[in-house]
Amino acid sequence: MPDTERRIVVVRHAKAVPRQTTDVEDFARELADRGRADAPRMGRRLAESGFEVDLALCSPARRTRQTWQLMLPALADPPTTVFDDRLYEADAEELLGVLGEQSDELTGLLVVGHNPAVHELAVGLCGDGPEPLVARLGESFPTCAVAVLTLNGGWGSLAWKAARLTALWTPRD
């Protein structure tokens, strides 16, 4: 199945309470009211798009788990979810490595993580796509943004600039 088209859905966690306003450690920060409103809306957007995934990889931090849990109810066929400790403080290169470890039986992966790593991952994977979308992705990746990229080849051969940006949504769209 190495020539099968594969899909990567990159999600930045929804708006969390600011670090300065809470005495909990960063890992335990929860979603702010805006984040609790945005995440279900983005889950519906993903469901309506028809872009399906087989596996969701999610940082175990509270705000990423909450984001994904609020997106899930909109999905008719929710994927298996793995909360991977490596995603919490990963950089883009480490995220690429985690994606590259996945089984070639999977045709769609979703990753829920943190900036700047998820933005750098999406930009780094993007080799082409509609110019307005590519330019917009390069400018910013706000909280609860979703980038959908497609590629051909197995996960083990995943490399920078190997994917095409197919869709980009933010809560303000």
PDB file of C-alpha atoms in Angstrom:
ATOM      1  CA  MET A   1       0.000   0.000   0.000  1.00  0.00           C
ATOM      2  CA  PRO A   2       2.909   2.445  -0.299  1.00  0.00           C
ATOM      3  CA  ASP A   3       1.301   4.379  -3.194  1.00  0.00           C
ATOM      4  CA  THR A   4      -1.991   4.851  -1.369  1.00  0.00           C
ATOM      5  CA  GLU A   5      -2.976   8.448  -0.783  1.00  0.00           C
ATOM      6  CA  ARG A   6      -2.587   9.251   2.884  1.00  0.00           C
ATOM      7  CA  ARG A   7      -3.984  12.100   4.944  1.00  0.00           C
ATOM      8  CA  ILE A   8      -2.571  13.987   7.899  1.00  0.00           C
ATOM      9  CA  VAL A   9      -4.893  16.230   9.895  1.00  0.00           C
ATOM     10  CA  VAL A  10      -2.930  18.617  12.124  1.00  0.00           C
ATOM     11  CA  VAL A  11      -4.884  20.235  14.981  1.00  0.00           C
ATOM     12  CA  ARG A  12      -3.669  22.882  17.383  1.00  0.00           C
ATOM     13  CA  HIS A  13      -5.407  22.624  20.757  1.00  0.00           C
ATOM     14  CA  ALA A  14      -8.209  25.093  21.427  1.00  0.00           C
ATOM     15  CA  LYS A  15      -7.777  28.290  23.462  1.00  0.00           C
ATOM     16  CA  ALA A  16      -6.585  27.485  26.977  1.00  0.00           C
ATOM     17  CA  VAL A  17      -6.572  29.582  30.120  1.00  0.00           C
ATOM     18  CA  PRO A  18      -3.473  31.804  30.086  1.00  0.00           C
ATOM     19  CA  ARG A  19      -0.480  30.630  32.115  1.00  0.00           C
ATOM     20  CA  GLN A  20      -0.437  33.882  34.058  1.00  0.00           C
ATOM     21  CA  THR A  21      -4.014  33.465  35.324  1.00  0.00           C
ATOM     22  CA  THR A  22      -3.657  30.033  36.866  1.00  0.00           C
ATOM     23  CA  ASP A  23      -1.471  28.447  39.482  1.00  0.00           C
ATOM     24  CA  VAL A  24      -1.600  24.984  37.883  1.00  0.00           C
ATOM     25  CA  GLU A  25       1.401  23.705  35.991  1.00  0.00           C
ATOM     26  CA  ASP A  26       1.382  24.032  32.206  1.00  0.00           C
ATOM     27  CA  PHE A  27       0.523  20.364  31.579  1.00  0.00           C
ATOM     28  CA  ALA A  28      -2.696  20.724  33.607  1.00  0.00           C
ATOM     29  CA  ARG A  29      -3.985  23.965  32.060  1.00  0.00           C
ATOM     30  CA  GLU A  30      -7.542  23.553  30.840  1.00  0.00           C
ATOM     31  CA  LEU A  31      -9.507  25.091  28.022  1.00  0.00           C
ATOM     32  CA  ALA A  32     -10.924  28.570  28.352  1.00  0.00           C
ATOM     33  CA  ASP A  33     -14.594  29.208  27.576  1.00  0.00           C
ATOM     34  CA  ARG A  34     -13.676  30.194  24.010  1.00  0.00           C
ATOM     35  CA  GLY A  35     -11.791  26.925  23.563  1.00  0.00           C
ATOM     36  CA  ARG A  36     -14.752  24.916  24.844  1.00  0.00           C
ATOM     37  CA  ALA A  37     -16.919  26.633  22.210  1.00  0.00           C
ATOM     38  CA  ASP A  38     -14.414  26.368  19.338  1.00  0.00           C
ATOM     39  CA  ALA A  39     -13.466  22.677  19.633  1.00  0.00           C
ATOM     40  CA  PRO A  40     -16.942  21.195  18.982  1.00  0.00           C
ATOM     41  CA  ARG A  41     -17.368  23.585  16.041  1.00  0.00           C
ATOM     42  CA  MET A  42     -14.090  22.378  14.524  1.00  0.00           C
ATOM     43  CA  GLY A  43     -15.130  18.760  15.123  1.00  0.00           C
ATOM     44  CA  ARG A  44     -18.295  19.422  13.108  1.00  0.00           C
ATOM     45  CA  ARG A  45     -16.207  21.060  10.385  1.00  0.00           C
ATOM     46  CA  LEU A  46     -13.977  17.984  10.202  1.00  0.00           C
ATOM     47  CA  ALA A  47     -17.011  15.680  10.097  1.00  0.00           C
ATOM     48  CA  GLU A  48     -18.672  17.717   7.322  1.00  0.00           C
ATOM     49  CA  SER A  49     -15.456  17.734   5.265  1.00  0.00           C
ATOM     50  CA  GLY A  50     -15.502  13.980   4.748  1.00  0.00           C
ATOM     51  CA  PHE A  51     -11.789  13.743   5.612  1.00  0.00           C
ATOM     52  CA  GLU A  52     -11.571  10.518   7.617  1.00  0.00           C
ATOM     53  CA  VAL A  53      -8.730   9.329   9.826  1.00  0.00           C
ATOM     54  CA  ASP A  54      -7.894   5.902  11.216  1.00  0.00           C
ATOM     55  CA  LEU A  55      -5.875   7.012  14.225  1.00  0.00           C
ATOM     56  CA  ALA A  56      -5.686  10.124  16.377  1.00  0.00           C
ATOM     57  CA  LEU A  57      -2.424  10.894  18.157  1.00  0.00           C
ATOM     58  CA  CYS A  58      -2.944  13.364  20.966  1.00  0.00           C
ATOM     59  CA  SER A  59      -0.665  15.043  23.458  1.00  0.00           C
ATOM     60  CA  PRO A  60      -1.679  13.954  26.969  1.00  0.00           C
ATOM     61  CA  ALA A  61      -1.789  17.542  28.275  1.00  0.00           C
ATOM     62  CA  ARG A  62      -5.184  18.484  29.654  1.00  0.00           C
ATOM     63  CA  ARG A  63      -5.965  21.144  27.026  1.00  0.00           C
ATOM     64  CA  THR A  64      -5.173  18.851  24.085  1.00  0.00           C
ATOM     65  CA  ARG A  65      -7.206  15.990  25.561  1.00  0.00           C
ATOM     66  CA  GLN A  66     -10.134  18.351  26.161  1.00  0.00           C
ATOM     67  CA  THR A  67      -9.905  19.701  22.607  1.00  0.00           C
ATOM     68  CA  TRP A  68     -10.017  16.237  21.092  1.00  0.00           C
ATOM     69  CA  GLN A  69     -12.760  15.012  23.439  1.00  0.00           C
ATOM     70  CA  LEU A  70     -14.908  17.996  22.426  1.00  0.00           C
ATOM     71  CA  MET A  71     -14.272  17.357  18.703  1.00  0.00           C
ATOM     72  CA  LEU A  72     -15.029  13.621  18.844  1.00  0.00           C
ATOM     73  CA  PRO A  73     -18.845  13.670  19.257  1.00  0.00           C
ATOM     74  CA  ALA A  74     -19.250  15.225  15.793  1.00  0.00           C
ATOM     75  CA  LEU A  75     -17.482  12.301  14.093  1.00  0.00           C
ATOM     76  CA  ALA A  76     -19.725   9.489  12.842  1.00  0.00           C
ATOM     77  CA  ASP A  77     -16.860   6.967  12.930  1.00  0.00           C
ATOM     78  CA  PRO A  78     -14.379   8.187  15.575  1.00  0.00           C
ATOM     79  CA  PRO A  79     -10.836   6.872  15.184  1.00  0.00           C
ATOM     80  CA  THR A  80      -8.849   5.065  17.825  1.00  0.00           C
ATOM     81  CA  THR A  81      -7.056   7.613  20.010  1.00  0.00           C
ATOM     82  CA  VAL A  82      -3.559   7.267  21.454  1.00  0.00           C
ATOM     83  CA  PHE A  83      -2.351   9.781  24.039  1.00  0.00           C
ATOM     84  CA  ASP A  84       1.379   9.863  23.333  1.00  0.00           C
ATOM     85  CA  ASP A  85       3.637  11.444  25.982  1.00  0.00           C
ATOM     86  CA  ARG A  86       6.179  12.366  23.297  1.00  0.00           C
ATOM     87  CA  LEU A  87       3.775  14.902  21.779  1.00  0.00           C
ATOM     88  CA  TYR A  88       3.615  17.207  24.823  1.00  0.00           C
ATOM     89  CA  GLU A  89       6.971  18.966  24.443  1.00  0.00           C
ATOM     90  CA  ALA A  90       7.847  17.739  20.963  1.00  0.00           C
ATOM     91  CA  ASP A  91       9.323  19.913  18.273  1.00  0.00           C
ATOM     92  CA  ALA A  92       8.287  19.544  14.622  1.00  0.00           C
ATOM     93  CA  GLU A  93      11.071  17.077  13.857  1.00  0.00           C
ATOM     94  CA  GLU A  94       9.953  14.833  16.721  1.00  0.00           C
ATOM     95  CA  LEU A  95       6.333  15.012  15.535  1.00  0.00           C
ATOM     96  CA  LEU A  96       7.479  13.985  12.050  1.00  0.00           C
ATOM     97  CA  GLY A  97       9.282  11.027  13.623  1.00  0.00           C
ATOM     98  CA  VAL A  98       6.158   9.892  15.496  1.00  0.00           C
ATOM     99  CA  LEU A  99       4.091  10.085  12.297  1.00  0.00           C
ATOM    100  CA  GLY A 100       6.765   8.114  10.442  1.00  0.00           C
ATOM    101  CA  GLU A 101       6.476   5.231  12.920  1.00  0.00           C
ATOM    102  CA  GLN A 102       2.860   4.496  12.046  1.00  0.00           C
ATOM    103  CA  SER A 103       1.669   1.398  10.215  1.00  0.00           C
ATOM    104  CA  ASP A 104       1.206   1.668   6.459  1.00  0.00           C
ATOM    105  CA  GLU A 105      -2.202   0.029   6.946  1.00  0.00           C
ATOM    106  CA  LEU A 106      -3.375   3.448   8.185  1.00  0.00           C
ATOM    107  CA  THR A 107      -4.467   5.886   5.503  1.00  0.00           C
ATOM    108  CA  GLY A 108      -5.346   8.806   7.768  1.00  0.00           C
ATOM    109  CA  LEU A 109      -3.676  10.220  10.873  1.00  0.00           C
ATOM    110  CA  LEU A 110      -4.749  13.116  13.064  1.00  0.00           C
ATOM    111  CA  VAL A 111      -2.401  14.788  15.519  1.00  0.00           C
ATOM    112  CA  VAL A 112      -3.528  17.154  18.281  1.00  0.00           C
ATOM    113  CA  GLY A 113      -0.664  19.140  19.736  1.00  0.00           C
ATOM    114  CA  HIS A 114       0.900  22.416  20.700  1.00  0.00           C
ATOM    115  CA  ASN A 115       2.455  25.394  18.970  1.00  0.00           C
ATOM    116  CA  PRO A 116       4.978  26.113  17.705  1.00  0.00           C
ATOM    117  CA  ALA A 117       5.492  22.424  16.826  1.00  0.00           C
ATOM    118  CA  VAL A 118       2.171  21.728  15.083  1.00  0.00           C
ATOM    119  CA  HIS A 119       2.413  24.903  12.992  1.00  0.00           C
ATOM    120  CA  GLU A 120       6.001  24.075  12.026  1.00  0.00           C
ATOM    121  CA  LEU A 121       4.931  20.499  11.197  1.00  0.00           C
ATOM    122  CA  ALA A 122       2.116  21.654   8.902  1.00  0.00           C
ATOM    123  CA  VAL A 123       4.290  24.269   7.178  1.00  0.00           C
ATOM    124  CA  GLY A 124       7.208  21.852   6.908  1.00  0.00           C
ATOM    125  CA  LEU A 125       5.117  19.081   5.342  1.00  0.00           C
ATOM    126  CA  CYS A 126       3.469  21.446   2.880  1.00  0.00           C
ATOM    127  CA  GLY A 127       5.232  21.109  -0.463  1.00  0.00           C
ATOM    128  CA  ASP A 128       2.368  22.521  -2.472  1.00  0.00           C
ATOM    129  CA  GLY A 129      -1.305  23.357  -2.490  1.00  0.00           C
ATOM    130  CA  PRO A 130      -3.568  26.249  -3.426  1.00  0.00           C
ATOM    131  CA  GLU A 131      -1.443  29.384  -3.070  1.00  0.00           C
ATOM    132  CA  PRO A 132      -3.942  31.311  -0.888  1.00  0.00           C
ATOM    133  CA  LEU A 133      -4.093  28.395   1.580  1.00  0.00           C
ATOM    134  CA  VAL A 134      -0.333  27.874   1.616  1.00  0.00           C
ATOM    135  CA  ALA A 135       0.245  31.603   2.230  1.00  0.00           C
ATOM    136  CA  ARG A 136      -2.351  31.665   4.999  1.00  0.00           C
ATOM    137  CA  LEU A 137      -0.794  28.612   6.680  1.00  0.00           C
ATOM    138  CA  GLY A 138       2.603  30.301   6.575  1.00  0.00           C
ATOM    139  CA  GLU A 139       1.240  33.380   8.338  1.00  0.00           C
ATOM    140  CA  SER A 140      -0.345  31.777  11.396  1.00  0.00           C
ATOM    141  CA  PHE A 141      -1.913  28.712  12.969  1.00  0.00           C
ATOM    142  CA  PRO A 142      -4.255  30.011  15.678  1.00  0.00           C
ATOM    143  CA  THR A 143      -5.733  27.972  18.497  1.00  0.00           C
ATOM    144  CA  CYS A 144      -8.020  25.182  17.283  1.00  0.00           C
ATOM    145  CA  ALA A 145      -6.786  25.553  13.692  1.00  0.00           C
ATOM    146  CA  VAL A 146      -6.959  22.458  11.494  1.00  0.00           C
ATOM    147  CA  ALA A 147      -4.710  21.769   8.501  1.00  0.00           C
ATOM    148  CA  VAL A 148      -5.380  18.808   6.204  1.00  0.00           C
ATOM    149  CA  LEU A 149      -2.489  17.526   4.096  1.00  0.00           C
ATOM    150  CA  THR A 150      -2.361  14.637   1.632  1.00  0.00           C
ATOM    151  CA  LEU A 151       0.593  12.620   0.385  1.00  0.00           C
ATOM    152  CA  ASN A 152       1.484   9.454  -1.471  1.00  0.00           C
ATOM    153  CA  GLY A 153       3.805   6.845  -0.055  1.00  0.00           C
ATOM    154  CA  GLY A 154       4.220   5.058   3.244  1.00  0.00           C
ATOM    155  CA  TRP A 155       4.504   6.735   6.636  1.00  0.00           C
ATOM    156  CA  GLY A 156       8.099   5.563   6.951  1.00  0.00           C
ATOM    157  CA  SER A 157       9.091   7.658   3.937  1.00  0.00           C
ATOM    158  CA  LEU A 158       7.363  10.807   5.211  1.00  0.00           C
ATOM    159  CA  ALA A 159       9.595  13.813   4.629  1.00  0.00           C
ATOM    160  CA  TRP A 160       9.507  17.590   4.670  1.00  0.00           C
ATOM    161  CA  LYS A 161       7.682  19.164   1.699  1.00  0.00           C
ATOM    162  CA  ALA A 162       6.203  15.756   0.763  1.00  0.00           C
ATOM    163  CA  ALA A 163       2.540  16.723   1.213  1.00  0.00           C
ATOM    164  CA  ARG A 164      -0.090  18.895  -0.421  1.00  0.00           C
ATOM    165  CA  LEU A 165      -2.171  21.269   1.686  1.00  0.00           C
ATOM    166  CA  THR A 166      -5.789  20.326   1.004  1.00  0.00           C
ATOM    167  CA  ALA A 167      -7.701  22.364   3.598  1.00  0.00           C
ATOM    168  CA  LEU A 168      -7.128  24.886   6.361  1.00  0.00           C
ATOM    169  CA  TRP A 169      -9.770  25.984   8.857  1.00  0.00           C
ATOM    170  CA  THR A 170      -9.753  28.219  11.891  1.00  0.00           C
ATOM    171  CA  PRO A 171     -12.580  28.885  14.342  1.00  0.00           C
ATOM    172  CA  ARG A 172     -13.087  32.325  12.762  1.00  0.00           C
ATOM    173  CA  ASP A 173     -13.775  30.877   9.286  1.00  0.00           C
TER     174      ASP A 173
END
